[in-house]
């Protein structure tokens, strides 16, 4: 209970000034960061945060500060992907973009041709996931073909946190071959969220403009309709 006492908003009042049965309303801050007023005795009975419970609406300023959640799926490449009737339901947020993981086995000319046909056959735009993972194992002409498609290309944040691995990712971003950055978070332990730390590296190495455009573009991709060329970023 003391851990949720909002010290700053309650000053000069302190927990020593009230009792567990007090009817006085004071400020609390729940583990999720919601700030709200409630009587001491109510919280002492075990009543939780009313914002988390959906009983009150956050002030507009606090609501804008919350992260936006958008559903989507990372889809592994299969040759008949264009024939999937479920594909539109797996798009990111409210957009017509879907996150596509290409195979790690050697790419073929047939795969590249089918990839190029995908937007025209489906009306959807693939977002190529973690392109940096393919650079060493795929033919350079196939990599260039994918980068030349004019579809969004994404790099992972994690390599940017390692000085010996960040060079290729920074080059892709500098040359605008990649326009998106993602954390690729799978869980909070083996693959924790690291997007903020990666953007600090981008800001230091490539400048504020590049970092800001990456952050903005990553949000826009969730709501913007599909497009055929984003090279201007």
C-alpha atoms as an extended CHARMM CRD file, in Angstrom:
* protein
*
       233  EXT
         1         1  UNK       CA              0.0000000000        0.0000000000        0.0000000000  PROA      1               0.0000000000
         2         2  UNK       CA              2.8040000000        2.4080000000        0.8970000000  PROA      2               0.0000000000
         3         3  UNK       CA              4.4450000000        1.6140000000       -2.4420000000  PROA      3               0.0000000000
         4         4  UNK       CA              1.4420000000        3.1850000000       -4.2120000000  PROA      4               0.0000000000
         5         5  UNK       CA              1.4680000000        6.3990000000       -2.1790000000  PROA      5               0.0000000000
         6         6  UNK       CA              2.0180000000        9.2730000000       -4.6370000000  PROA      6               0.0000000000
         7         7  UNK       CA              4.6240000000       11.2560000000       -2.7300000000  PROA      7               0.0000000000
         8         8  UNK       CA              4.7960000000       14.2360000000       -5.0920000000  PROA      8               0.0000000000
         9         9  UNK       CA              1.0550000000       14.8560000000       -5.4560000000  PROA      9               0.0000000000
        10        10  UNK       CA              0.3140000000       14.3380000000       -1.7420000000  PROA      10              0.0000000000
        11        11  UNK       CA              2.9100000000       16.7900000000       -0.4030000000  PROA      11              0.0000000000
        12        12  UNK       CA              3.0300000000       18.0760000000        2.2870000000  PROA      12              0.0000000000
        13        13  UNK       CA              0.8920000000       15.1280000000        3.4390000000  PROA      13              0.0000000000
        14        14  UNK       CA              2.8290000000       11.9380000000        4.2730000000  PROA      14              0.0000000000
        15        15  UNK       CA              1.6680000000        8.3960000000        5.1400000000  PROA      15              0.0000000000
        16        16  UNK       CA              2.4070000000        9.1680000000        8.8040000000  PROA      16              0.0000000000
        17        17  UNK       CA             -0.3500000000       11.7770000000        8.7550000000  PROA      17              0.0000000000
        18        18  UNK       CA             -3.1950000000        9.3080000000        8.0530000000  PROA      18              0.0000000000
        19        19  UNK       CA             -4.4660000000        6.0310000000        9.4630000000  PROA      19              0.0000000000
        20        20  UNK       CA             -5.6030000000        2.8880000000        7.6470000000  PROA      20              0.0000000000
        21        21  UNK       CA             -9.2160000000        3.6990000000        8.4990000000  PROA      21              0.0000000000
        22        22  UNK       CA             -9.0540000000        7.2900000000        7.3090000000  PROA      22              0.0000000000
        23        23  UNK       CA            -11.8280000000        8.6760000000        5.0740000000  PROA      23              0.0000000000
        24        24  UNK       CA             -9.4380000000       11.2570000000        3.6550000000  PROA      24              0.0000000000
        25        25  UNK       CA             -8.9120000000       11.1610000000       -0.1030000000  PROA      25              0.0000000000
        26        26  UNK       CA             -5.2760000000       11.0770000000       -1.1760000000  PROA      26              0.0000000000
        27        27  UNK       CA             -3.3560000000       10.4480000000       -4.3790000000  PROA      27              0.0000000000
        28        28  UNK       CA             -2.1540000000        6.9650000000       -5.3480000000  PROA      28              0.0000000000
        29        29  UNK       CA             -0.0960000000        5.6750000000       -8.2670000000  PROA      29              0.0000000000
        30        30  UNK       CA             -0.6420000000        2.0370000000       -9.2400000000  PROA      30              0.0000000000
        31        31  UNK       CA              2.1430000000       -0.2580000000      -10.6030000000  PROA      31              0.0000000000
        32        32  UNK       CA              0.9320000000        0.5720000000      -14.1300000000  PROA      32              0.0000000000
        33        33  UNK       CA              1.5710000000        4.2830000000      -13.5380000000  PROA      33              0.0000000000
        34        34  UNK       CA             -2.0840000000        5.4200000000      -13.2420000000  PROA      34              0.0000000000
        35        35  UNK       CA             -2.5740000000        8.3220000000      -10.8290000000  PROA      35              0.0000000000
        36        36  UNK       CA             -5.9230000000        8.5530000000       -9.0240000000  PROA      36              0.0000000000
        37        37  UNK       CA             -7.5510000000        9.7780000000       -5.7890000000  PROA      37              0.0000000000
        38        38  UNK       CA             -9.1870000000        7.4350000000       -3.3350000000  PROA      38              0.0000000000
        39        39  UNK       CA             -9.9140000000        7.2150000000        0.3910000000  PROA      39              0.0000000000
        40        40  UNK       CA             -7.2050000000        5.5410000000        2.4610000000  PROA      40              0.0000000000
        41        41  UNK       CA             -9.6710000000        3.1020000000        4.0170000000  PROA      41              0.0000000000
        42        42  UNK       CA            -10.8710000000        1.9490000000        0.5750000000  PROA      42              0.0000000000
        43        43  UNK       CA             -7.3760000000        1.0820000000       -0.6110000000  PROA      43              0.0000000000
        44        44  UNK       CA             -6.6320000000       -0.5520000000        2.7530000000  PROA      44              0.0000000000
        45        45  UNK       CA             -9.5120000000       -2.9890000000        2.0550000000  PROA      45              0.0000000000
        46        46  UNK       CA             -7.6490000000       -4.1760000000       -1.0450000000  PROA      46              0.0000000000
        47        47  UNK       CA             -9.5410000000       -2.2130000000       -3.6890000000  PROA      47              0.0000000000
        48        48  UNK       CA             -7.3180000000       -1.8550000000       -6.7340000000  PROA      48              0.0000000000
        49        49  UNK       CA             -6.7480000000        0.8800000000       -9.2730000000  PROA      49              0.0000000000
        50        50  UNK       CA            -10.0670000000        2.0950000000      -10.7720000000  PROA      50              0.0000000000
        51        51  UNK       CA             -8.3500000000        2.9650000000      -14.0610000000  PROA      51              0.0000000000
        52        52  UNK       CA             -7.0450000000       -0.5830000000      -14.5100000000  PROA      52              0.0000000000
        53        53  UNK       CA            -10.5040000000       -1.8760000000      -13.6130000000  PROA      53              0.0000000000
        54        54  UNK       CA            -12.1180000000        0.3860000000      -16.2230000000  PROA      54              0.0000000000
        55        55  UNK       CA            -14.2250000000        2.2910000000      -13.7020000000  PROA      55              0.0000000000
        56        56  UNK       CA            -12.8100000000        5.7190000000      -14.5610000000  PROA      56              0.0000000000
        57        57  UNK       CA            -11.3430000000        7.2790000000      -17.6840000000  PROA      57              0.0000000000
        58        58  UNK       CA             -7.8380000000        8.7100000000      -17.6880000000  PROA      58              0.0000000000
        59        59  UNK       CA             -7.3550000000       12.4350000000      -18.2170000000  PROA      59              0.0000000000
        60        60  UNK       CA             -6.6750000000       13.1960000000      -21.8810000000  PROA      60              0.0000000000
        61        61  UNK       CA             -3.0210000000       14.1030000000      -21.2370000000  PROA      61              0.0000000000
        62        62  UNK       CA             -2.3220000000       10.7920000000      -19.4800000000  PROA      62              0.0000000000
        63        63  UNK       CA             -4.3120000000        8.8510000000      -22.0770000000  PROA      63              0.0000000000
        64        64  UNK       CA             -2.1820000000       10.2820000000      -24.8970000000  PROA      64              0.0000000000
        65        65  UNK       CA              0.9750000000        9.2410000000      -23.0630000000  PROA      65              0.0000000000
        66        66  UNK       CA             -0.0390000000        5.5730000000      -22.9800000000  PROA      66              0.0000000000
        67        67  UNK       CA              1.4240000000        3.2430000000      -25.6350000000  PROA      67              0.0000000000
        68        68  UNK       CA             -0.9100000000        2.2470000000      -28.4650000000  PROA      68              0.0000000000
        69        69  UNK       CA             -1.5610000000       -1.4510000000      -28.9000000000  PROA      69              0.0000000000
        70        70  UNK       CA             -2.1870000000       -2.8620000000      -32.3640000000  PROA      70              0.0000000000
        71        71  UNK       CA             -2.7570000000       -6.4910000000      -33.2500000000  PROA      71              0.0000000000
        72        72  UNK       CA             -0.8180000000       -8.1880000000      -36.0120000000  PROA      72              0.0000000000
        73        73  UNK       CA              1.1580000000      -11.2900000000      -36.8380000000  PROA      73              0.0000000000
        74        74  UNK       CA              4.5850000000      -12.2040000000      -38.1520000000  PROA      74              0.0000000000
        75        75  UNK       CA              3.9540000000      -14.5490000000      -41.0530000000  PROA      75              0.0000000000
        76        76  UNK       CA              6.4840000000      -17.1080000000      -42.2190000000  PROA      76              0.0000000000
        77        77  UNK       CA              6.9180000000      -17.3630000000      -45.9780000000  PROA      77              0.0000000000
        78        78  UNK       CA              5.1700000000      -20.1850000000      -47.8160000000  PROA      78              0.0000000000
        79        79  UNK       CA              4.9600000000      -20.4560000000      -51.6200000000  PROA      79              0.0000000000
        80        80  UNK       CA              1.1400000000      -20.2330000000      -51.6850000000  PROA      80              0.0000000000
        81        81  UNK       CA              0.9170000000      -17.2290000000      -49.3620000000  PROA      81              0.0000000000
        82        82  UNK       CA             -0.9990000000      -15.2030000000      -51.9640000000  PROA      82              0.0000000000
        83        83  UNK       CA             -3.7910000000      -17.7880000000      -51.8510000000  PROA      83              0.0000000000
        84        84  UNK       CA             -4.4540000000      -17.5150000000      -48.1260000000  PROA      84              0.0000000000
        85        85  UNK       CA             -7.9640000000      -16.1120000000      -47.5340000000  PROA      85              0.0000000000
        86        86  UNK       CA             -6.9710000000      -15.3420000000      -43.9220000000  PROA      86              0.0000000000
        87        87  UNK       CA             -4.0790000000      -13.0560000000      -44.9000000000  PROA      87              0.0000000000
        88        88  UNK       CA             -5.9710000000       -9.7230000000      -44.5710000000  PROA      88              0.0000000000
        89        89  UNK       CA             -6.9310000000      -10.6110000000      -40.9990000000  PROA      89              0.0000000000
        90        90  UNK       CA             -3.2380000000      -10.8880000000      -40.0620000000  PROA      90              0.0000000000
        91        91  UNK       CA             -2.3240000000       -7.3600000000      -41.1500000000  PROA      91              0.0000000000
        92        92  UNK       CA             -0.7580000000       -4.8900000000      -38.7150000000  PROA      92              0.0000000000
        93        93  UNK       CA             -3.2100000000       -2.6960000000      -36.8340000000  PROA      93              0.0000000000
        94        94  UNK       CA             -5.7600000000       -1.1630000000      -39.1960000000  PROA      94              0.0000000000
        95        95  UNK       CA             -3.3820000000       -1.1000000000      -42.1650000000  PROA      95              0.0000000000
        96        96  UNK       CA             -3.0220000000       -3.3920000000      -45.1710000000  PROA      96              0.0000000000
        97        97  UNK       CA              0.5950000000       -4.1850000000      -44.2730000000  PROA      97              0.0000000000
        98        98  UNK       CA              1.6320000000       -7.5910000000      -42.9560000000  PROA      98              0.0000000000
        99        99  UNK       CA              4.9380000000       -8.5640000000      -41.3680000000  PROA      99              0.0000000000
       100       100  UNK       CA              6.6960000000      -11.1990000000      -43.4830000000  PROA      100             0.0000000000
       101       101  UNK       CA              9.5730000000      -13.4140000000      -42.3690000000  PROA      101             0.0000000000
       102       102  UNK       CA             11.4390000000      -14.8220000000      -45.3510000000  PROA      102             0.0000000000
       103       103  UNK       CA             13.0220000000      -18.2990000000      -45.1250000000  PROA      103             0.0000000000
       104       104  UNK       CA             16.5610000000      -18.7460000000      -43.8510000000  PROA      104             0.0000000000
       105       105  UNK       CA             17.2630000000      -21.4450000000      -46.4340000000  PROA      105             0.0000000000
       106       106  UNK       CA             18.8060000000      -20.1930000000      -49.7100000000  PROA      106             0.0000000000
       107       107  UNK       CA             16.4300000000      -18.0090000000      -51.7000000000  PROA      107             0.0000000000
       108       108  UNK       CA             15.6590000000      -18.9050000000      -55.2790000000  PROA      108             0.0000000000
       109       109  UNK       CA             14.6850000000      -16.8370000000      -58.2970000000  PROA      109             0.0000000000
       110       110  UNK       CA             11.2460000000      -18.4170000000      -58.0590000000  PROA      110             0.0000000000
       111       111  UNK       CA             10.8460000000      -17.1660000000      -54.4750000000  PROA      111             0.0000000000
       112       112  UNK       CA             11.8370000000      -13.6290000000      -55.5040000000  PROA      112             0.0000000000
       113       113  UNK       CA              9.3850000000      -13.7040000000      -58.4200000000  PROA      113             0.0000000000
       114       114  UNK       CA              6.5350000000      -14.8510000000      -56.1700000000  PROA      114             0.0000000000
       115       115  UNK       CA              7.4520000000      -12.1900000000      -53.6250000000  PROA      115             0.0000000000
       116       116  UNK       CA              7.2390000000       -9.5010000000      -56.3200000000  PROA      116             0.0000000000
       117       117  UNK       CA              3.8240000000      -10.8230000000      -57.3860000000  PROA      117             0.0000000000
       118       118  UNK       CA              2.4360000000      -10.8400000000      -53.8360000000  PROA      118             0.0000000000
       119       119  UNK       CA              1.2180000000       -7.1970000000      -53.5710000000  PROA      119             0.0000000000
       120       120  UNK       CA             -0.5230000000       -7.3310000000      -56.9420000000  PROA      120             0.0000000000
       121       121  UNK       CA             -2.2670000000      -10.6120000000      -56.2250000000  PROA      121             0.0000000000
       122       122  UNK       CA             -3.3890000000       -9.7890000000      -52.6850000000  PROA      122             0.0000000000
       123       123  UNK       CA             -3.7370000000       -6.0030000000      -52.5750000000  PROA      123             0.0000000000
       124       124  UNK       CA             -1.5800000000       -6.1320000000      -49.4340000000  PROA      124             0.0000000000
       125       125  UNK       CA              1.9540000000       -4.9230000000      -48.7890000000  PROA      125             0.0000000000
       126       126  UNK       CA              4.5340000000       -7.1000000000      -47.0440000000  PROA      126             0.0000000000
       127       127  UNK       CA              6.8550000000       -5.5720000000      -44.4700000000  PROA      127             0.0000000000
       128       128  UNK       CA             10.1340000000       -7.4910000000      -44.7360000000  PROA      128             0.0000000000
       129       129  UNK       CA             11.1760000000       -8.4770000000      -41.2120000000  PROA      129             0.0000000000
       130       130  UNK       CA             14.7450000000       -8.3390000000      -39.8400000000  PROA      130             0.0000000000
       131       131  UNK       CA             16.5030000000       -8.0350000000      -43.1960000000  PROA      131             0.0000000000
       132       132  UNK       CA             19.9110000000       -7.9290000000      -41.4810000000  PROA      132             0.0000000000
       133       133  UNK       CA             19.6620000000      -11.6300000000      -40.6010000000  PROA      133             0.0000000000
       134       134  UNK       CA             19.8230000000      -12.6210000000      -44.2710000000  PROA      134             0.0000000000
       135       135  UNK       CA             22.8000000000      -10.5400000000      -45.3960000000  PROA      135             0.0000000000
       136       136  UNK       CA             25.4840000000      -13.1950000000      -44.8410000000  PROA      136             0.0000000000
       137       137  UNK       CA             23.6010000000      -16.2540000000      -46.0760000000  PROA      137             0.0000000000
       138       138  UNK       CA             21.7200000000      -15.0760000000      -49.1660000000  PROA      138             0.0000000000
       139       139  UNK       CA             23.0320000000      -14.1160000000      -52.5950000000  PROA      139             0.0000000000
       140       140  UNK       CA             23.7190000000      -10.4170000000      -52.9780000000  PROA      140             0.0000000000
       141       141  UNK       CA             21.4990000000      -10.1850000000      -56.0640000000  PROA      141             0.0000000000
       142       142  UNK       CA             18.5760000000      -11.6380000000      -54.1310000000  PROA      142             0.0000000000
       143       143  UNK       CA             19.1350000000       -9.2010000000      -51.2390000000  PROA      143             0.0000000000
       144       144  UNK       CA             19.2430000000       -6.3090000000      -53.6960000000  PROA      144             0.0000000000
       145       145  UNK       CA             16.0650000000       -7.5370000000      -55.3820000000  PROA      145             0.0000000000
       146       146  UNK       CA             14.2110000000       -7.4930000000      -52.0570000000  PROA      146             0.0000000000
       147       147  UNK       CA             15.5720000000       -4.0560000000      -51.1390000000  PROA      147             0.0000000000
       148       148  UNK       CA             14.4920000000       -2.7350000000      -54.5380000000  PROA      148             0.0000000000
       149       149  UNK       CA             10.8550000000       -3.8270000000      -54.2290000000  PROA      149             0.0000000000
       150       150  UNK       CA              9.7470000000       -0.5050000000      -52.7620000000  PROA      150             0.0000000000
       151       151  UNK       CA              8.0090000000       -2.1930000000      -49.8090000000  PROA      151             0.0000000000
       152       152  UNK       CA              8.8100000000       -1.3790000000      -46.1540000000  PROA      152             0.0000000000
       153       153  UNK       CA             11.9540000000       -3.0940000000      -44.8850000000  PROA      153             0.0000000000
       154       154  UNK       CA             12.5680000000       -3.5710000000      -41.1770000000  PROA      154             0.0000000000
       155       155  UNK       CA             15.7160000000       -4.0740000000      -39.1110000000  PROA      155             0.0000000000
       156       156  UNK       CA             15.8960000000       -5.3770000000      -35.5600000000  PROA      156             0.0000000000
       157       157  UNK       CA             16.9110000000       -3.1900000000      -32.6500000000  PROA      157             0.0000000000
       158       158  UNK       CA             19.0800000000       -5.7870000000      -30.9380000000  PROA      158             0.0000000000
       159       159  UNK       CA             22.1630000000       -5.6530000000      -33.2500000000  PROA      159             0.0000000000
       160       160  UNK       CA             22.3820000000       -1.8910000000      -32.7130000000  PROA      160             0.0000000000
       161       161  UNK       CA             23.2150000000       -2.5190000000      -29.0610000000  PROA      161             0.0000000000
       162       162  UNK       CA             26.4080000000       -4.4250000000      -29.9700000000  PROA      162             0.0000000000
       163       163  UNK       CA             29.3120000000       -2.3790000000      -31.4210000000  PROA      163             0.0000000000
       164       164  UNK       CA             30.6520000000       -5.2890000000      -33.4790000000  PROA      164             0.0000000000
       165       165  UNK       CA             27.2600000000       -6.0880000000      -35.0390000000  PROA      165             0.0000000000
       166       166  UNK       CA             25.6730000000       -2.6970000000      -35.6150000000  PROA      166             0.0000000000
       167       167  UNK       CA             27.6140000000       -1.6730000000      -38.7140000000  PROA      167             0.0000000000
       168       168  UNK       CA             25.4440000000       -3.4500000000      -41.2940000000  PROA      168             0.0000000000
       169       169  UNK       CA             22.2080000000       -2.2280000000      -39.6810000000  PROA      169             0.0000000000
       170       170  UNK       CA             23.4160000000        1.3710000000      -39.5390000000  PROA      170             0.0000000000
       171       171  UNK       CA             24.4010000000        1.1510000000      -43.2010000000  PROA      171             0.0000000000
       172       172  UNK       CA             20.9430000000       -0.0940000000      -44.1770000000  PROA      172             0.0000000000
       173       173  UNK       CA             19.3600000000        2.7860000000      -42.2780000000  PROA      173             0.0000000000
       174       174  UNK       CA             21.8080000000        5.3770000000      -43.5860000000  PROA      174             0.0000000000
       175       175  UNK       CA             21.2410000000        4.3300000000      -47.1980000000  PROA      175             0.0000000000
       176       176  UNK       CA             17.4470000000        4.1820000000      -46.6480000000  PROA      176             0.0000000000
       177       177  UNK       CA             17.4300000000        0.5390000000      -47.6790000000  PROA      177             0.0000000000
       178       178  UNK       CA             15.5810000000       -0.0930000000      -44.4040000000  PROA      178             0.0000000000
       179       179  UNK       CA             12.9460000000        2.3090000000      -43.1020000000  PROA      179             0.0000000000
       180       180  UNK       CA             11.6370000000        0.6190000000      -39.9650000000  PROA      180             0.0000000000
       181       181  UNK       CA             13.0980000000       -0.5790000000      -36.6870000000  PROA      181             0.0000000000
       182       182  UNK       CA             11.4710000000       -3.0780000000      -34.3140000000  PROA      182             0.0000000000
       183       183  UNK       CA             12.3610000000       -4.7140000000      -31.0130000000  PROA      183             0.0000000000
       184       184  UNK       CA             11.4230000000       -8.2610000000      -32.0980000000  PROA      184             0.0000000000
       185       185  UNK       CA             10.4440000000       -8.8190000000      -28.4710000000  PROA      185             0.0000000000
       186       186  UNK       CA              9.2580000000      -12.3460000000      -27.7430000000  PROA      186             0.0000000000
       187       187  UNK       CA              9.3930000000      -12.2490000000      -23.9400000000  PROA      187             0.0000000000
       188       188  UNK       CA             10.8170000000       -9.9570000000      -21.2210000000  PROA      188             0.0000000000
       189       189  UNK       CA             13.8470000000      -12.1630000000      -20.5570000000  PROA      189             0.0000000000
       190       190  UNK       CA             15.4930000000      -13.7470000000      -23.6060000000  PROA      190             0.0000000000
       191       191  UNK       CA             14.2510000000      -11.0290000000      -26.0030000000  PROA      191             0.0000000000
       192       192  UNK       CA             13.3420000000       -7.9930000000      -23.8700000000  PROA      192             0.0000000000
       193       193  UNK       CA             12.0030000000       -4.6790000000      -25.2170000000  PROA      193             0.0000000000
       194       194  UNK       CA             14.9980000000       -2.6650000000      -26.4200000000  PROA      194             0.0000000000
       195       195  UNK       CA             13.6270000000       -0.2140000000      -28.9600000000  PROA      195             0.0000000000
       196       196  UNK       CA             14.3730000000        2.8590000000      -26.8430000000  PROA      196             0.0000000000
       197       197  UNK       CA             18.0190000000        1.8970000000      -26.3530000000  PROA      197             0.0000000000
       198       198  UNK       CA             18.4170000000        1.2010000000      -30.0720000000  PROA      198             0.0000000000
       199       199  UNK       CA             16.9730000000        4.6000000000      -31.0100000000  PROA      199             0.0000000000
       200       200  UNK       CA             19.5240000000        6.2280000000      -28.7030000000  PROA      200             0.0000000000
       201       201  UNK       CA             22.2690000000        4.5990000000      -30.8040000000  PROA      201             0.0000000000
       202       202  UNK       CA             20.5940000000        5.7160000000      -34.0450000000  PROA      202             0.0000000000
       203       203  UNK       CA             20.2760000000        9.2620000000      -32.7330000000  PROA      203             0.0000000000
       204       204  UNK       CA             23.9520000000        9.3360000000      -31.7590000000  PROA      204             0.0000000000
       205       205  UNK       CA             25.2610000000        7.7920000000      -34.9920000000  PROA      205             0.0000000000
       206       206  UNK       CA             22.7910000000        8.9960000000      -37.6530000000  PROA      206             0.0000000000
       207       207  UNK       CA             21.2740000000       12.1090000000      -36.1120000000  PROA      207             0.0000000000
       208       208  UNK       CA             17.9990000000       13.2720000000      -34.6140000000  PROA      208             0.0000000000
       209       209  UNK       CA             16.2080000000       13.4350000000      -37.9600000000  PROA      209             0.0000000000
       210       210  UNK       CA             16.7600000000        9.7550000000      -38.7170000000  PROA      210             0.0000000000
       211       211  UNK       CA             15.7740000000        8.6430000000      -35.2100000000  PROA      211             0.0000000000
       212       212  UNK       CA             12.6080000000       10.7510000000      -35.2880000000  PROA      212             0.0000000000
       213       213  UNK       CA             11.5940000000        9.4960000000      -38.7400000000  PROA      213             0.0000000000
       214       214  UNK       CA             12.0780000000        5.8690000000      -37.6730000000  PROA      214             0.0000000000
       215       215  UNK       CA              9.9490000000        6.3550000000      -34.5660000000  PROA      215             0.0000000000
       216       216  UNK       CA              7.2250000000        8.1240000000      -36.5290000000  PROA      216             0.0000000000
       217       217  UNK       CA              7.2230000000        5.6350000000      -39.3940000000  PROA      217             0.0000000000
       218       218  UNK       CA              6.9260000000        2.6610000000      -37.0600000000  PROA      218             0.0000000000
       219       219  UNK       CA              3.6810000000        4.1360000000      -35.7170000000  PROA      219             0.0000000000
       220       220  UNK       CA              2.3230000000        5.1490000000      -39.1150000000  PROA      220             0.0000000000
       221       221  UNK       CA              2.7700000000        1.6750000000      -40.5650000000  PROA      221             0.0000000000
       222       222  UNK       CA              0.0690000000        0.4010000000      -38.1770000000  PROA      222             0.0000000000
       223       223  UNK       CA             -2.6480000000        2.6780000000      -39.5250000000  PROA      223             0.0000000000
       224       224  UNK       CA             -1.5790000000        3.7990000000      -43.0000000000  PROA      224             0.0000000000
       225       225  UNK       CA             -2.9220000000        2.0740000000      -46.1110000000  PROA      225             0.0000000000
       226       226  UNK       CA             -0.5410000000       -0.0090000000      -48.1890000000  PROA      226             0.0000000000
       227       227  UNK       CA              1.7590000000        1.8510000000      -50.5050000000  PROA      227             0.0000000000
       228       228  UNK       CA              4.2150000000        0.8650000000      -53.2010000000  PROA      228             0.0000000000
       229       229  UNK       CA              7.1640000000        3.1540000000      -52.4830000000  PROA      229             0.0000000000
       230       230  UNK       CA              8.4790000000        4.7460000000      -49.2820000000  PROA      230             0.0000000000
       231       231  UNK       CA             11.9830000000        5.6270000000      -50.4410000000  PROA      231             0.0000000000
       232       232  UNK       CA             11.5810000000        9.2830000000      -49.4580000000  PROA      232             0.0000000000
       233       233  UNK       CA             11.9170000000        8.5140000000      -45.7370000000  PROA      233             0.0000000000
